[in-house]
mmCIF file of C-alpha atoms in Angstrom:
data_model
loop_
_atom_site.group_PDB
_atom_site.id
_atom_site.type_symbol
_atom_site.label_atom_id
_atom_site.label_comp_id
_atom_site.label_asym_id
_atom_site.label_seq_id
_atom_site.Cartn_x
_atom_site.Cartn_y
_atom_site.Cartn_z
ATOM 1 C CA MET A 1331 50.706 -105.146 28.174
ATOM 2 C CA ALA A 1332 54.017 -105.946 26.526
ATOM 3 C CA TRP A 1333 56.707 -103.274 26.276
ATOM 4 C CA ASP A 1334 56.668 -103.344 22.453
ATOM 5 C CA GLU A 1335 52.929 -102.745 22.442
ATOM 6 C CA TRP A 1336 53.383 -99.766 24.783
ATOM 7 C CA GLU A 1337 56.026 -98.283 22.487
ATOM 8 C CA GLN A 1338 53.703 -98.715 19.485
ATOM 9 C CA LEU A 1339 50.874 -96.967 21.323
ATOM 10 C CA LYS A 1340 53.157 -94.061 22.253
ATOM 11 C CA ALA A 1341 54.391 -93.739 18.675
ATOM 12 C CA SER A 1342 50.901 -93.775 17.171
ATOM 13 C CA ALA A 1343 49.675 -91.213 19.681
ATOM 14 C CA ALA A 1344 52.658 -88.981 18.906
ATOM 15 C CA GLU A 1345 51.906 -89.166 15.180
ATOM 16 C CA ARG A 1346 48.276 -88.170 15.703
ATOM 17 C CA SER A 1347 48.908 -85.315 18.109
ATOM 18 C CA PRO A 1348 52.560 -84.743 19.047
ATOM 19 C CA GLU A 1349 51.952 -81.582 21.069
ATOM 20 C CA ARG A 1350 49.579 -83.406 23.432
ATOM 21 C CA MET A 1351 51.894 -86.321 24.198
ATOM 22 C CA ARG A 1352 53.843 -85.473 27.353
ATOM 23 C CA LEU A 1353 55.181 -88.394 29.347
ATOM 24 C CA ASN A 1354 57.331 -87.457 32.320
ATOM 25 C CA GLN A 1355 58.889 -84.460 30.621
ATOM 26 C CA LEU A 1356 58.469 -80.762 29.974
ATOM 27 C CA PRO A 1357 57.511 -79.413 26.561
ATOM 28 C CA ALA A 1358 60.447 -79.030 24.190
ATOM 29 C CA GLU A 1359 59.722 -75.327 23.495
ATOM 30 C CA GLY A 1360 60.828 -74.211 26.957
ATOM 31 C CA GLY A 1361 59.133 -74.312 30.306
ATOM 32 C CA GLY A 1362 62.091 -75.578 32.303
ATOM 33 C CA ALA A 1363 63.391 -74.118 35.533
ATOM 34 C CA GLY A 1364 63.225 -70.331 35.528
ATOM 35 C CA SER A 1365 60.560 -70.240 32.841
ATOM 36 C CA THR A 1366 57.381 -68.315 33.534
ATOM 37 C CA GLN A 1367 55.410 -70.109 30.832
ATOM 38 C CA GLY A 1368 52.400 -71.700 32.458
ATOM 39 C CA ASP A 1369 53.303 -70.534 35.956
ATOM 40 C CA LEU A 1370 50.721 -68.631 37.971
ATOM 41 C CA ALA A 1371 52.262 -65.546 39.473
ATOM 42 C CA VAL A 1372 50.270 -63.143 41.602
ATOM 43 C CA ASP A 1373 51.727 -60.646 43.986
ATOM 44 C CA GLN A 1374 50.156 -58.940 46.975
ATOM 45 C CA LYS A 1375 49.536 -55.776 44.953
ATOM 46 C CA ASP A 1376 47.365 -57.714 42.472
ATOM 47 C CA LEU A 1377 45.406 -59.399 45.262
ATOM 48 C CA ALA A 1378 44.916 -56.100 47.064
ATOM 49 C CA ALA A 1379 43.589 -54.442 43.885
ATOM 50 C CA ILE A 1380 41.075 -57.253 43.324
ATOM 51 C CA GLY A 1381 40.009 -57.156 46.961
ATOM 52 C CA ASP A 1382 39.565 -53.375 46.812
ATOM 53 C CA LYS A 1383 37.415 -53.626 43.674
ATOM 54 C CA ALA A 1384 35.286 -56.344 45.275
ATOM 55 C CA TYR A 1385 34.783 -54.184 48.365
ATOM 56 C CA THR A 1386 33.894 -51.125 46.242
ATOM 57 C CA LEU A 1387 31.381 -53.177 44.276
ATOM 58 C CA TYR A 1388 29.949 -54.482 47.559
ATOM 59 C CA THR A 1389 29.423 -51.003 48.994
ATOM 60 C CA ASP A 1390 27.979 -49.622 45.741
ATOM 61 C CA LEU A 1391 25.558 -52.542 45.372
ATOM 62 C CA SER A 1392 24.538 -52.320 49.021
ATOM 63 C CA LYS A 1393 23.584 -48.659 48.639
ATOM 64 C CA GLN A 1394 22.392 -48.306 45.052
ATOM 65 C CA GLY A 1395 21.034 -51.791 44.380
ATOM 66 C CA LYS A 1396 18.174 -51.311 46.825
ATOM 67 C CA VAL A 1397 17.193 -47.727 45.938
ATOM 68 C CA ALA A 1398 14.151 -48.674 43.845
ATOM 69 C CA LEU A 1399 12.860 -51.388 46.196
ATOM 70 C CA PRO A 1400 10.705 -49.249 48.557
ATOM 71 C CA SER A 1401 8.902 -47.487 45.717
ATOM 72 C CA SER A 1402 8.501 -50.772 43.790
ATOM 73 C CA ARG A 1403 6.971 -52.471 46.819
ATOM 74 C CA LYS A 1404 4.669 -49.510 47.445
ATOM 75 C CA ALA A 1405 3.539 -49.510 43.805
ATOM 76 C CA ALA A 1406 3.030 -53.293 43.908
ATOM 77 C CA GLY A 1407 0.857 -52.922 47.016
ATOM 78 C CA ARG A 1408 -1.291 -50.197 45.423
ATOM 79 C CA LEU A 1409 -1.707 -52.145 42.175
ATOM 80 C CA THR A 1410 -2.687 -55.272 44.088
ATOM 81 C CA ALA A 1411 -5.151 -53.292 46.255
ATOM 82 C CA ASP A 1412 -6.715 -51.830 43.113
ATOM 83 C CA GLY A 1413 -7.214 -55.353 41.719
ATOM 84 C CA PHE A 1414 -4.463 -55.341 39.097
ATOM 85 C CA ALA A 1415 -2.592 -58.630 38.538
ATOM 86 C CA LEU A 1416 0.426 -56.530 37.659
ATOM 87 C CA GLY A 1417 0.822 -55.783 41.391
ATOM 88 C CA GLY A 1418 1.678 -59.415 42.157
ATOM 89 C CA ALA A 1419 4.085 -59.533 39.216
ATOM 90 C CA LEU A 1420 5.828 -56.328 40.328
ATOM 91 C CA SER A 1421 6.091 -57.697 43.870
ATOM 92 C CA HIS A 1422 7.664 -60.885 42.475
ATOM 93 C CA VAL A 1423 10.175 -58.849 40.454
ATOM 94 C CA ALA A 1424 11.077 -56.784 43.541
ATOM 95 C CA ASP A 1425 11.615 -59.973 45.581
ATOM 96 C CA ARG A 1426 13.842 -61.466 42.881
ATOM 97 C CA TRP A 1427 15.774 -58.201 42.553
ATOM 98 C CA GLU A 1428 16.354 -58.051 46.311
ATOM 99 C CA LYS A 1429 17.556 -61.663 46.401
ATOM 100 C CA SER A 1430 19.870 -61.052 43.428
ATOM 101 C CA VAL A 1431 21.389 -57.933 45.007
ATOM 102 C CA LYS A 1432 21.910 -59.825 48.282
ATOM 103 C CA SER A 1433 23.533 -62.708 46.425
ATOM 104 C CA LEU A 1434 25.897 -60.352 44.584
ATOM 105 C CA THR A 1435 26.814 -58.389 47.702
ATOM 106 C CA ASP A 1436 27.456 -61.628 49.586
ATOM 107 C CA ALA A 1437 29.705 -62.843 46.769
ATOM 108 C CA CYS A 1438 31.637 -59.555 46.700
ATOM 109 C CA ALA A 1439 32.054 -59.619 50.483
ATOM 110 C CA HIS A 1440 33.241 -63.223 50.291
ATOM 111 C CA ILE A 1441 35.821 -62.369 47.616
ATOM 112 C CA SER A 1442 37.076 -59.337 49.527
ATOM 113 C CA ASN A 1443 37.270 -61.196 52.852
ATOM 114 C CA HIS A 1444 38.924 -64.234 51.282
ATOM 115 C CA LEU A 1445 41.612 -62.121 49.630
ATOM 116 C CA ASP A 1446 42.292 -60.321 52.923
ATOM 117 C CA PHE A 1447 42.599 -63.705 54.644
ATOM 118 C CA ALA A 1448 44.805 -65.113 51.846
ATOM 119 C CA LYS A 1449 47.103 -62.093 52.053
ATOM 120 C CA LYS A 1450 47.631 -62.616 55.796
ATOM 121 C CA ALA A 1451 47.961 -66.397 55.526
ATOM 122 C CA HIS A 1452 50.503 -66.257 52.698
ATOM 123 C CA ALA A 1453 52.594 -63.680 54.525
ATOM 124 C CA GLY A 1454 53.009 -66.267 57.287
ATOM 125 C CA ASP A 1455 53.727 -68.962 54.702
ATOM 126 C CA GLU A 1456 56.547 -66.841 53.241
ATOM 127 C CA VAL A 1457 58.248 -66.604 56.632
ATOM 128 C CA HIS A 1458 57.873 -70.361 57.144
ATOM 129 C CA VAL A 1459 59.242 -71.235 53.685
ATOM 130 C CA GLU A 1460 62.228 -68.902 54.067
ATOM 131 C CA GLY A 1461 63.062 -70.431 57.437
ATOM 132 C CA THR A 1462 62.699 -73.961 56.118
ATOM 133 C CA LEU A 1463 64.878 -73.313 53.078
ATOM 134 C CA SER A 1464 67.643 -71.680 55.116
ATOM 135 C CA SER A 1465 67.683 -74.624 57.535
ATOM 136 C CA ILE A 1466 67.834 -77.076 54.607
ATOM 137 C CA ALA A 1467 71.100 -75.457 53.464
ATOM 138 C CA THR A 1468 72.577 -76.001 56.929
ATOM 139 C CA LEU A 1469 71.321 -79.581 57.060
ATOM 140 C CA ASP A 1470 72.588 -80.253 53.542
ATOM 141 C CA ALA A 1471 76.054 -79.038 54.477
ATOM 142 C CA GLY A 1472 76.086 -81.520 57.365
ATOM 143 C CA PHE A 1473 75.506 -84.435 54.990
ATOM 144 C CA ASP A 1474 78.040 -83.325 52.408
ATOM 145 C CA GLU A 1475 80.914 -85.806 52.682
ATOM 146 C CA SER A 1476 83.340 -83.392 51.096
ATOM 147 C CA TYR A 1477 82.553 -80.722 53.671
ATOM 148 C CA ALA A 1478 84.963 -82.150 56.208
ATOM 149 C CA PRO A 1479 87.858 -84.573 55.661
ATOM 150 C CA ALA A 1480 87.267 -88.162 56.682
ATOM 151 C CA GLY A 1481 87.513 -88.554 60.445
ATOM 152 C CA ALA A 1482 87.434 -84.782 61.075
ATOM 153 C CA LYS A 1483 84.576 -83.072 62.829
ATOM 154 C CA ASN A 1484 82.218 -81.191 60.577
ATOM 155 C CA PRO A 1485 82.579 -77.471 61.432
ATOM 156 C CA ILE A 1486 78.916 -76.810 60.628
ATOM 157 C CA TYR A 1487 78.022 -78.018 64.122
ATOM 158 C CA GLY A 1488 80.364 -75.546 65.795
ATOM 159 C CA GLU A 1489 83.003 -76.080 68.429
ATOM 160 C CA LYS A 1490 82.192 -78.271 71.412
ATOM 161 C CA LYS A 1491 82.139 -76.221 74.593
ATOM 162 C CA PRO A 1492 84.027 -77.621 77.572
ATOM 163 C CA GLN A 1493 81.762 -78.935 80.315
ATOM 164 C CA LYS A 1494 82.007 -77.428 83.775
ATOM 165 C CA ALA A 1495 83.037 -79.785 86.537
ATOM 166 C CA ASP A 1496 80.532 -80.089 89.352
ATOM 167 C CA GLY A 1497 82.148 -78.731 92.386
#
């Protein structure tokens, strides 16, 4: 594709929908460094609140979601024994209800456990990132040509200690 053709395609796309055309740049209305537009920001307090709600929902569903099951199964058994087709239908509904409650409690437990894990994992990531960034500043200073005059030792590496003579 020739360069002129590429420029024509960019121009025609910009005319049709200028806000969707973004080639190697940020939007003009902001969004540069320091902008929070479009950035996902979640702190540990938010994650903890979501995890707590998931755990509460898990415990409530575990207790209250199965309350009607024993009586439903008993009624289904009696209806079936008495020759009513409704007994089989009620048994089917009870099975589906039990599976649905289990699925929901599993999902809530998964969410709660995952957020607990993420909280612990990201705490370790924070320590690693802070350590890496602080060592980058030291490394960067060592490569800065204006840090030490030409031919002089860069003070970032410290003073050389005299070696002891073997005696």
